[in-house]
mmCIF file of C-alpha atoms and ligand atoms in Angstrom:
data_model
loop_
_atom_site.group_PDB
_atom_site.id
_atom_site.type_symbol
_atom_site.label_atom_id
_atom_site.label_comp_id
_atom_site.label_asym_id
_atom_site.label_seq_id
_atom_site.Cartn_x
_atom_site.Cartn_y
_atom_site.Cartn_z
ATOM 1 C CA MET A 1076 149.721 121.016 119.141
ATOM 2 C CA THR A 1077 147.012 123.726 119.202
ATOM 3 C CA ALA A 1078 147.367 126.021 122.234
ATOM 4 C CA GLN A 1079 144.943 125.300 125.041
ATOM 5 C CA THR A 1080 142.173 127.773 125.819
ATOM 6 C CA THR A 1081 142.721 130.071 128.798
ATOM 7 C CA VAL A 1082 140.397 132.307 130.795
ATOM 8 C CA THR A 1083 141.252 135.461 132.747
ATOM 9 C CA LEU A 1084 139.814 135.793 136.233
ATOM 10 C CA ASN A 1085 138.417 139.025 137.692
ATOM 11 C CA ASN A 1086 141.761 139.703 139.435
ATOM 12 C CA GLY A 1087 143.722 139.383 136.177
ATOM 13 C CA LEU A 1088 145.040 135.849 136.765
ATOM 14 C CA GLU A 1089 145.050 133.790 133.558
ATOM 15 C CA ILE A 1090 144.322 130.070 134.023
ATOM 16 C CA PRO A 1091 143.697 127.121 131.685
ATOM 17 C CA ALA A 1092 139.988 126.755 130.942
ATOM 18 C CA LEU A 1093 140.204 122.963 130.958
ATOM 19 C CA GLY A 1094 141.348 121.359 134.193
ATOM 20 C CA PHE A 1095 141.648 117.842 135.540
ATOM 21 C CA GLY A 1096 139.413 116.674 138.402
ATOM 22 C CA VAL A 1097 140.222 114.019 140.998
ATOM 23 C CA PHE A 1098 136.966 113.687 142.994
ATOM 24 C CA GLN A 1099 136.485 109.962 143.758
ATOM 25 C CA THR A 1100 139.922 109.117 142.404
ATOM 26 C CA PRO A 1101 141.322 106.766 145.064
ATOM 27 C CA PRO A 1102 144.594 108.000 146.612
ATOM 28 C CA GLU A 1103 146.430 104.976 145.159
ATOM 29 C CA GLU A 1104 145.407 105.994 141.617
ATOM 30 C CA THR A 1105 145.800 109.738 142.055
ATOM 31 C CA ILE A 1106 149.562 110.066 141.512
ATOM 32 C CA SER A 1107 149.463 108.185 138.203
ATOM 33 C CA SER A 1108 146.293 110.011 137.061
ATOM 34 C CA VAL A 1109 147.883 113.396 137.784
ATOM 35 C CA THR A 1110 151.223 112.570 136.146
ATOM 36 C CA THR A 1111 149.386 111.233 133.085
ATOM 37 C CA ALA A 1112 147.268 114.391 132.880
ATOM 38 C CA LEU A 1113 150.314 116.647 133.215
ATOM 39 C CA GLU A 1114 152.156 114.646 130.521
ATOM 40 C CA ASP A 1115 149.162 115.117 128.218
ATOM 41 C CA GLY A 1116 149.273 118.895 128.734
ATOM 42 C CA TYR A 1117 146.724 119.628 131.475
ATOM 43 C CA ARG A 1118 148.038 122.413 133.696
ATOM 44 C CA LEU A 1119 145.096 122.861 136.105
ATOM 45 C CA ILE A 1120 144.398 120.182 138.734
ATOM 46 C CA ASP A 1121 141.275 120.402 140.914
ATOM 47 C CA THR A 1122 141.201 118.661 144.290
ATOM 48 C CA ALA A 1123 139.672 119.376 147.721
ATOM 49 C CA ALA A 1124 140.388 118.682 151.369
ATOM 50 C CA SER A 1125 137.358 116.390 151.436
ATOM 51 C CA TYR A 1126 138.576 114.255 148.489
ATOM 52 C CA GLY A 1127 141.295 112.675 150.635
ATOM 53 C CA ASN A 1128 143.922 112.857 147.888
ATOM 54 C CA GLU A 1129 145.658 116.243 148.239
ATOM 55 C CA ARG A 1130 148.926 114.484 149.241
ATOM 56 C CA GLU A 1131 148.868 112.429 146.062
ATOM 57 C CA VAL A 1132 148.042 115.459 143.905
ATOM 58 C CA GLY A 1133 151.143 117.189 145.303
ATOM 59 C CA GLU A 1134 153.240 114.076 144.745
ATOM 60 C CA GLY A 1135 151.962 113.724 141.158
ATOM 61 C CA PHE A 1136 153.018 117.292 140.477
ATOM 62 C CA ARG A 1137 156.494 116.687 141.964
ATOM 63 C CA GLN A 1138 156.945 113.513 139.905
ATOM 64 C CA SER A 1139 156.002 115.399 136.722
ATOM 65 C CA GLY A 1140 159.205 117.436 136.887
ATOM 66 C CA LEU A 1141 157.285 120.591 135.966
ATOM 67 C CA ASP A 1142 158.179 123.901 137.561
ATOM 68 C CA ARG A 1143 155.727 125.084 140.244
ATOM 69 C CA SER A 1144 154.954 128.187 138.162
ATOM 70 C CA GLU A 1145 153.765 126.011 135.257
ATOM 71 C CA ILE A 1146 150.787 124.493 137.038
ATOM 72 C CA VAL A 1147 147.618 125.748 138.633
ATOM 73 C CA VAL A 1148 146.582 123.834 141.753
ATOM 74 C CA GLU A 1149 143.026 124.289 142.971
ATOM 75 C CA SER A 1150 141.684 123.048 146.307
ATOM 76 C CA LYS A 1151 138.718 123.659 148.600
ATOM 77 C CA LEU A 1152 137.996 124.127 152.269
ATOM 78 C CA TRP A 1153 135.391 121.685 153.620
ATOM 79 C CA ILE A 1154 132.431 122.889 155.727
ATOM 80 C CA SER A 1155 133.725 121.174 158.904
ATOM 81 C CA ASP A 1156 136.453 123.869 158.884
ATOM 82 C CA TYR A 1157 134.334 126.976 158.285
ATOM 83 C CA GLN A 1158 134.207 128.362 161.839
ATOM 84 C CA ALA A 1159 136.511 131.321 162.498
ATOM 85 C CA ASP A 1160 138.842 129.342 164.767
ATOM 86 C CA LYS A 1161 139.112 126.400 162.354
ATOM 87 C CA ALA A 1162 139.354 127.900 158.866
ATOM 88 C CA GLU A 1163 143.032 128.827 158.904
ATOM 89 C CA VAL A 1164 143.941 125.425 160.362
ATOM 90 C CA GLY A 1165 142.029 123.792 157.499
ATOM 91 C CA PHE A 1166 143.777 125.909 154.892
ATOM 92 C CA GLU A 1167 147.257 125.295 156.319
ATOM 93 C CA ALA A 1168 146.521 121.556 156.474
ATOM 94 C CA SER A 1169 145.652 121.610 152.756
ATOM 95 C CA LEU A 1170 148.969 123.312 151.976
ATOM 96 C CA ARG A 1171 150.825 120.789 154.135
ATOM 97 C CA ARG A 1172 149.123 117.810 152.481
ATOM 98 C CA LEU A 1173 149.798 119.231 149.009
ATOM 99 C CA GLY A 1174 153.407 119.927 150.012
ATOM 100 C CA LEU A 1175 153.161 123.454 148.584
ATOM 101 C CA ASP A 1176 153.809 126.879 150.052
ATOM 102 C CA TYR A 1177 150.958 128.439 148.085
ATOM 103 C CA VAL A 1178 147.879 127.204 146.276
ATOM 104 C CA ASP A 1179 146.774 128.929 143.077
ATOM 105 C CA LEU A 1180 143.005 128.721 143.509
ATOM 106 C CA TYR A 1181 141.267 128.128 146.830
ATOM 107 C CA LEU A 1182 137.495 127.840 147.178
ATOM 108 C CA LEU A 1183 134.834 127.373 149.816
ATOM 109 C CA HIS A 1184 133.501 123.931 148.847
ATOM 110 C CA GLN A 1185 129.860 124.632 149.723
ATOM 111 C CA PRO A 1186 127.733 127.404 151.167
ATOM 112 C CA THR A 1187 126.251 126.604 154.607
ATOM 113 C CA PRO A 1188 122.987 128.522 154.167
ATOM 114 C CA VAL A 1189 121.605 128.050 157.690
ATOM 115 C CA ASP A 1190 124.972 128.838 159.309
ATOM 116 C CA PHE A 1191 125.948 131.567 156.869
ATOM 117 C CA ASP A 1192 128.068 133.406 159.453
ATOM 118 C CA ASP A 1193 130.466 130.435 159.285
ATOM 119 C CA THR A 1194 130.582 130.738 155.492
ATOM 120 C CA ILE A 1195 131.430 134.437 155.868
ATOM 121 C CA ALA A 1196 134.142 133.699 158.464
ATOM 122 C CA ALA A 1197 135.715 131.061 156.234
ATOM 123 C CA TYR A 1198 135.677 133.386 153.227
ATOM 124 C CA GLN A 1199 137.315 136.162 155.269
ATOM 125 C CA MET A 1200 140.154 133.725 155.998
ATOM 126 C CA LEU A 1201 140.486 133.199 152.226
ATOM 127 C CA GLU A 1202 140.700 136.983 151.772
ATOM 128 C CA GLN A 1203 143.471 137.060 154.373
ATOM 129 C CA LYS A 1204 145.402 134.261 152.628
ATOM 130 C CA LEU A 1205 145.068 136.117 149.329
ATOM 131 C CA ALA A 1206 146.565 139.223 150.974
ATOM 132 C CA GLU A 1207 149.403 137.102 152.393
ATOM 133 C CA GLY A 1208 150.208 135.714 148.913
ATOM 134 C CA LYS A 1209 149.402 132.134 149.926
ATOM 135 C CA VAL A 1210 146.583 131.976 147.348
ATOM 136 C CA ARG A 1211 146.525 133.564 143.876
ATOM 137 C CA ALA A 1212 142.730 133.741 143.516
ATOM 138 C CA ILE A 1213 139.817 132.852 145.796
ATOM 139 C CA GLY A 1214 136.349 131.609 145.045
ATOM 140 C CA VAL A 1215 133.373 129.511 145.999
ATOM 141 C CA SER A 1216 131.598 126.363 144.902
ATOM 142 C CA ASN A 1217 127.931 125.406 144.724
ATOM 143 C CA PHE A 1218 126.782 128.979 145.461
ATOM 144 C CA SER A 1219 123.359 130.117 144.244
ATOM 145 C CA PRO A 1220 122.765 133.748 143.205
ATOM 146 C CA ASP A 1221 121.324 134.389 146.677
ATOM 147 C CA HIS A 1222 124.395 132.907 148.402
ATOM 148 C CA LEU A 1223 126.628 135.098 146.216
ATOM 149 C CA THR A 1224 124.639 138.217 147.139
ATOM 150 C CA ARG A 1225 124.769 137.395 150.853
ATOM 151 C CA LEU A 1226 128.527 136.767 150.678
ATOM 152 C CA ILE A 1227 129.363 139.876 148.658
ATOM 153 C CA GLU A 1228 127.354 142.077 151.049
ATOM 154 C CA LYS A 1229 129.546 141.035 153.996
ATOM 155 C CA THR A 1230 133.004 140.629 152.422
ATOM 156 C CA SER A 1231 135.481 142.713 150.391
ATOM 157 C CA ILE A 1232 136.549 140.596 147.416
ATOM 158 C CA VAL A 1233 134.130 139.301 144.788
ATOM 159 C CA PRO A 1234 134.887 135.588 144.254
ATOM 160 C CA ALA A 1235 136.903 134.866 141.102
ATOM 161 C CA ILE A 1236 135.279 131.458 140.529
ATOM 162 C CA ASN A 1237 132.011 129.687 141.268
ATOM 163 C CA GLN A 1238 132.478 125.953 140.695
ATOM 164 C CA VAL A 1239 129.044 124.410 140.146
ATOM 165 C CA GLU A 1240 127.324 121.457 138.508
ATOM 166 C CA VAL A 1241 127.009 122.167 134.766
ATOM 167 C CA HIS A 1242 126.478 119.603 131.997
ATOM 168 C CA PRO A 1243 123.960 119.430 129.148
ATOM 169 C CA TYR A 1244 121.248 117.888 131.365
ATOM 170 C CA PHE A 1245 121.703 120.628 134.011
ATOM 171 C CA THR A 1246 122.949 123.885 132.534
ATOM 172 C CA ASN A 1247 122.411 125.799 135.793
ATOM 173 C CA ALA A 1248 121.530 128.843 133.675
ATOM 174 C CA THR A 1249 120.395 131.045 136.571
ATOM 175 C CA VAL A 1250 123.708 130.602 138.378
ATOM 176 C CA GLN A 1251 125.654 131.112 135.159
ATOM 177 C CA HIS A 1252 123.791 134.355 134.561
ATOM 178 C CA ALA A 1253 124.472 135.620 138.103
ATOM 179 C CA ASP A 1254 128.146 134.670 137.813
ATOM 180 C CA ALA A 1255 128.464 136.534 134.505
ATOM 181 C CA THR A 1256 126.734 139.618 135.906
ATOM 182 C CA LEU A 1257 129.108 139.699 138.880
ATOM 183 C CA GLY A 1258 132.259 138.995 136.821
ATOM 184 C CA ILE A 1259 132.704 135.506 138.312
ATOM 185 C CA LEU A 1260 133.970 132.610 136.187
ATOM 186 C CA THR A 1261 131.608 129.630 136.103
ATOM 187 C CA GLN A 1262 133.652 126.454 136.447
ATOM 188 C CA ALA A 1263 131.751 123.276 135.582
ATOM 189 C CA TRP A 1264 131.897 120.219 137.786
ATOM 190 C CA SER A 1265 130.617 116.927 136.401
ATOM 191 C CA PRO A 1266 131.157 118.600 133.009
ATOM 192 C CA ILE A 1267 130.459 115.471 130.972
ATOM 193 C CA GLY A 1268 127.529 114.496 133.174
ATOM 194 C CA GLY A 1269 129.434 111.967 135.284
ATOM 195 C CA ILE A 1270 127.158 112.440 138.277
ATOM 196 C CA HIS A 1271 124.232 110.893 136.395
ATOM 197 C CA ARG A 1272 126.331 107.831 135.576
ATOM 198 C CA TYR A 1273 128.151 107.096 138.829
ATOM 199 C CA ARG A 1274 125.237 108.180 141.042
ATOM 200 C CA PRO A 1275 122.236 107.206 138.908
ATOM 201 C CA SER A 1276 119.013 108.694 140.167
ATOM 202 C CA ASP A 1277 115.419 108.138 139.176
ATOM 203 C CA VAL A 1278 115.069 111.782 138.161
ATOM 204 C CA PRO A 1279 113.316 111.962 134.782
ATOM 205 C CA GLY A 1280 115.715 113.116 132.098
ATOM 206 C CA SER A 1281 118.790 111.802 133.861
ATOM 207 C CA GLY A 1282 120.973 109.191 132.217
ATOM 208 C CA ASN A 1283 124.011 109.271 130.031
ATOM 209 C CA VAL A 1284 124.130 112.518 128.087
ATOM 210 C CA LEU A 1285 127.043 111.112 126.088
ATOM 211 C CA GLU A 1286 124.498 108.807 124.416
ATOM 212 C CA HIS A 1287 122.036 111.559 123.515
ATOM 213 C CA GLN A 1288 121.435 111.847 119.757
ATOM 214 C CA VAL A 1289 122.251 115.573 119.655
ATOM 215 C CA ILE A 1290 125.684 114.806 121.089
ATOM 216 C CA THR A 1291 126.378 111.630 119.093
ATOM 217 C CA GLU A 1292 125.405 113.347 115.806
ATOM 218 C CA LEU A 1293 127.802 116.226 116.513
ATOM 219 C CA ALA A 1294 130.497 113.697 117.422
ATOM 220 C CA ALA A 1295 130.025 111.996 114.048
ATOM 221 C CA LYS A 1296 130.023 115.346 112.218
ATOM 222 C CA TYR A 1297 133.293 116.546 113.789
ATOM 223 C CA GLY A 1298 135.023 113.146 114.035
ATOM 224 C CA LYS A 1299 135.200 113.608 117.812
ATOM 225 C CA THR A 1300 133.904 111.588 120.772
ATOM 226 C CA PRO A 1301 130.738 112.576 122.677
ATOM 227 C CA ALA A 1302 132.839 113.652 125.675
ATOM 228 C CA GLN A 1303 134.940 115.905 123.434
ATOM 229 C CA ILE A 1304 131.780 117.537 122.017
ATOM 230 C CA VAL A 1305 130.459 118.280 125.513
ATOM 231 C CA LEU A 1306 133.811 119.663 126.695
ATOM 232 C CA ARG A 1307 134.011 121.874 123.599
ATOM 233 C CA TRP A 1308 130.498 123.171 124.411
ATOM 234 C CA HIS A 1309 131.814 124.342 127.797
ATOM 235 C CA LEU A 1310 134.874 126.040 126.284
ATOM 236 C CA ASP A 1311 132.919 127.686 123.446
ATOM 237 C CA GLU A 1312 130.470 129.104 126.002
ATOM 238 C CA GLY A 1313 133.341 130.585 128.042
ATOM 239 C CA ARG A 1314 133.307 128.229 130.997
ATOM 240 C CA SER A 1315 136.091 126.371 132.724
ATOM 241 C CA ALA A 1316 135.510 122.601 132.905
ATOM 242 C CA LEU A 1317 137.072 119.880 135.067
ATOM 243 C CA PRO A 1318 136.614 116.374 133.609
ATOM 244 C CA LYS A 1319 137.786 113.460 135.781
ATOM 245 C CA SER A 1320 139.070 110.096 134.673
ATOM 246 C CA THR A 1321 141.444 107.476 136.019
ATOM 247 C CA LYS A 1322 141.905 105.921 132.555
ATOM 248 C CA ALA A 1323 144.880 107.093 130.492
ATOM 249 C CA ALA A 1324 143.003 106.889 127.177
ATOM 250 C CA ARG A 1325 140.121 109.013 128.489
ATOM 251 C CA ILE A 1326 142.449 111.504 130.196
ATOM 252 C CA ALA A 1327 144.066 112.073 126.788
ATOM 253 C CA GLU A 1328 140.711 112.070 124.951
ATOM 254 C CA ASN A 1329 139.265 114.726 127.251
ATOM 255 C CA PHE A 1330 142.199 117.037 126.551
ATOM 256 C CA ALA A 1331 142.109 116.694 122.739
ATOM 257 C CA VAL A 1332 139.523 119.444 122.271
ATOM 258 C CA PHE A 1333 141.516 122.453 121.119
ATOM 259 C CA ASP A 1334 141.400 121.859 117.346
ATOM 260 C CA PHE A 1335 137.726 122.485 116.600
ATOM 261 C CA SER A 1336 134.784 124.588 117.733
ATOM 262 C CA LEU A 1337 131.010 124.328 117.607
ATOM 263 C CA ALA A 1338 128.659 126.661 115.716
ATOM 264 C CA PRO A 1339 126.245 128.909 117.676
ATOM 265 C CA ALA A 1340 123.232 126.817 116.626
ATOM 266 C CA GLU A 1341 125.016 123.673 117.816
ATOM 267 C CA LEU A 1342 125.738 125.256 121.206
ATOM 268 C CA ALA A 1343 122.062 126.223 121.442
ATOM 269 C CA ALA A 1344 120.980 122.661 120.594
ATOM 270 C CA ILE A 1345 123.097 121.362 123.501
ATOM 271 C CA ASP A 1346 121.756 124.091 125.819
ATOM 272 C CA ALA A 1347 118.257 122.863 124.944
ATOM 273 C CA LEU A 1348 118.952 119.447 126.514
ATOM 274 C CA ASP A 1349 118.674 121.042 129.968
ATOM 275 C CA THR A 1350 116.182 119.224 132.228
ATOM 276 C CA GLY A 1351 116.457 121.765 135.047
ATOM 277 C CA LEU A 1352 117.177 118.862 137.407
ATOM 278 C CA ARG A 1353 120.504 118.661 139.210
ATOM 279 C CA GLY A 1354 122.263 115.330 139.758
ATOM 280 C CA GLY A 1355 124.138 116.441 142.879
ATOM 281 C CA PRO A 1356 122.901 117.569 146.284
ATOM 282 C CA ASP A 1357 120.862 120.756 146.650
ATOM 283 C CA PRO A 1358 123.352 123.316 148.073
ATOM 284 C CA GLU A 1359 120.502 124.957 150.002
ATOM 285 C CA LEU A 1360 120.270 121.891 152.238
ATOM 286 C CA LEU A 1361 123.934 121.477 153.163
ATOM 287 C CA ASN A 1362 125.305 122.046 156.655
ATOM 288 C CA THR A 1363 127.480 120.213 159.158
ATOM 289 C CA ARG A 1364 124.425 118.475 160.646
ATOM 290 C CA SER A 1365 122.922 117.253 157.365
ATOM 291 C CA PHE A 1366 126.423 116.286 156.182
ATOM 292 C CA PRO A 1367 128.575 115.463 159.231
ATOM 293 C CA LYS A 1368 131.703 114.344 157.331
ATOM 294 C CA ALA A 1369 134.735 116.123 158.837
ATOM 295 C CA VAL A 1370 138.195 116.516 157.354
ATOM 296 C CA ASP A 1371 141.037 115.200 159.542
ATOM 297 C CA ASN A 1372 143.643 117.988 159.727
ATOM 298 C CA SER A 1373 146.005 116.219 162.129
HETATM 299 N N1 LIG B 1506 132.758 121.340 143.834
HETATM 300 C C1 LIG B 1506 132.023 120.256 143.904
HETATM 301 O O1 LIG B 1506 131.106 120.136 144.735
HETATM 302 C C2 LIG B 1506 132.307 119.128 142.950
HETATM 303 C C3 LIG B 1506 131.420 118.036 142.861
HETATM 304 C C4 LIG B 1506 131.724 117.032 141.954
HETATM 305 C C5 LIG B 1506 132.851 117.119 141.156
HETATM 306 N N2 LIG B 1506 133.704 118.191 141.283
HETATM 307 C C6 LIG B 1506 134.936 118.336 140.445
HETATM 308 O O2 LIG B 1506 134.614 118.069 139.086
HETATM 309 C C7 LIG B 1506 135.389 116.962 138.623
HETATM 310 C C8 LIG B 1506 134.629 116.160 137.597
HETATM 311 O O3 LIG B 1506 133.355 115.809 138.071
HETATM 312 P P1 LIG B 1506 132.788 114.321 138.062
HETATM 313 O O4 LIG B 1506 133.890 113.374 138.276
HETATM 314 O O5 LIG B 1506 131.621 114.341 138.944
HETATM 315 O O6 LIG B 1506 132.172 114.139 136.598
HETATM 316 P P2 LIG B 1506 132.688 114.055 135.080
HETATM 317 O O7 LIG B 1506 134.081 114.512 134.930
HETATM 318 O O8 LIG B 1506 131.612 114.686 134.281
HETATM 319 O O9 LIG B 1506 132.602 112.497 134.806
HETATM 320 C C9 LIG B 1506 133.488 111.590 135.375
HETATM 321 C C10 LIG B 1506 132.947 110.189 135.055
HETATM 322 O O10 LIG B 1506 132.931 109.987 133.632
HETATM 323 C C11 LIG B 1506 133.862 108.956 133.272
HETATM 324 N N3 LIG B 1506 134.587 109.467 132.089
HETATM 325 C C12 LIG B 1506 135.661 110.299 132.056
HETATM 326 N N4 LIG B 1506 136.026 110.579 130.803
HETATM 327 C C13 LIG B 1506 135.157 109.915 130.001
HETATM 328 C C14 LIG B 1506 135.022 109.815 128.597
HETATM 329 N N5 LIG B 1506 135.852 110.459 127.770
HETATM 330 N N6 LIG B 1506 134.014 109.054 128.103
HETATM 331 C C15 LIG B 1506 133.159 108.403 128.946
HETATM 332 N N7 LIG B 1506 133.245 108.464 130.287
HETATM 333 C C16 LIG B 1506 134.225 109.211 130.809
HETATM 334 C C17 LIG B 1506 134.733 108.737 134.487
HETATM 335 O O11 LIG B 1506 135.079 107.376 134.621
HETATM 336 P P3 LIG B 1506 136.621 106.862 134.633
HETATM 337 O O12 LIG B 1506 137.337 107.570 135.744
HETATM 338 O O13 LIG B 1506 136.451 105.388 134.870
HETATM 339 O O14 LIG B 1506 137.158 107.178 133.264
HETATM 340 C C18 LIG B 1506 133.801 109.123 135.649
HETATM 341 O O15 LIG B 1506 132.928 108.044 135.970
HETATM 342 C C19 LIG B 1506 135.715 116.206 139.907
HETATM 343 O O16 LIG B 1506 136.791 115.306 139.759
HETATM 344 C C20 LIG B 1506 136.015 117.338 140.840
HETATM 345 O O17 LIG B 1506 137.304 117.857 140.585
HETATM 346 C C21 LIG B 1506 133.440 119.197 142.165
#
């Protein structure tokens, strides 16, 4: 098998570029999805406190029989735990649910722009956990260039990762540029445009990018599926990507992308599909009042 692509973070940690996502994977399907992914060769699993399936991610890892050092586990602190007196409790609850004594990658799930002091406090807890060796690299998710600037001004460690919405219909180029300038890895969520399929909106230009002619023609040319073309686009442009599936055939399909690459003009043709319109929520508008969901850490 061709070796999988890796990326090196700004603190020197090398991680697989292609990971496996479990957002919206029901707990009862998470163990089998994770064991299937690990059997296929995935070594990076992305979950979050707010996904409600950290326990099953940990159990899937244990059932795989792999050594702890062979896998990269990524999780995220939810905004209900950002205040200074709550953040550490939230982090320790994630570790307990995962059944691990350290997590490889730990991110702030969202900025809270109107309560940015809470975002800073939560990130300072991440810095502390990094110093204690309970996390191997820390980062953020859904941060705009302005959020990154505000965070970096008030904290000591530049995030290693910014996990944001990126797919051909929303390339998030401004954020990607800021990440690159600051030495932050852009990690794509909804990498094959899932958000436009499972949460269809009436935004012009949305829809199923896997059916777009540019993608289907490249799939025919390379003898690959549309999803494999889009995932290769991420890898060839230096991003990490986290496709999700609960179906064994698709989990395998999404990992079979290490034996070809796209030409620069083909990458540019996919970049040109950008509509500038996100499928997910605007991170500028998120806070505990607009989004009152709280994680239960009991
Ligand atoms: N940080 C954040 O705020 C945030 C937000 C969203 C997502 N994420 C992360 O990113 C991961 C992926 O995002 P996502 O689930 O939104 O989108 P995605 O991976 O782009 O798409 C997932 C959707 O596409 C389907 N699918 C999977 N493989 C396919 C294939 N080969 N061909 C056709 N359809 C396929 C899946 O259905 P089936 O399961 O039925 O196959 C699911 O409906 C999440 O699991 C999570 O880890 C993070």
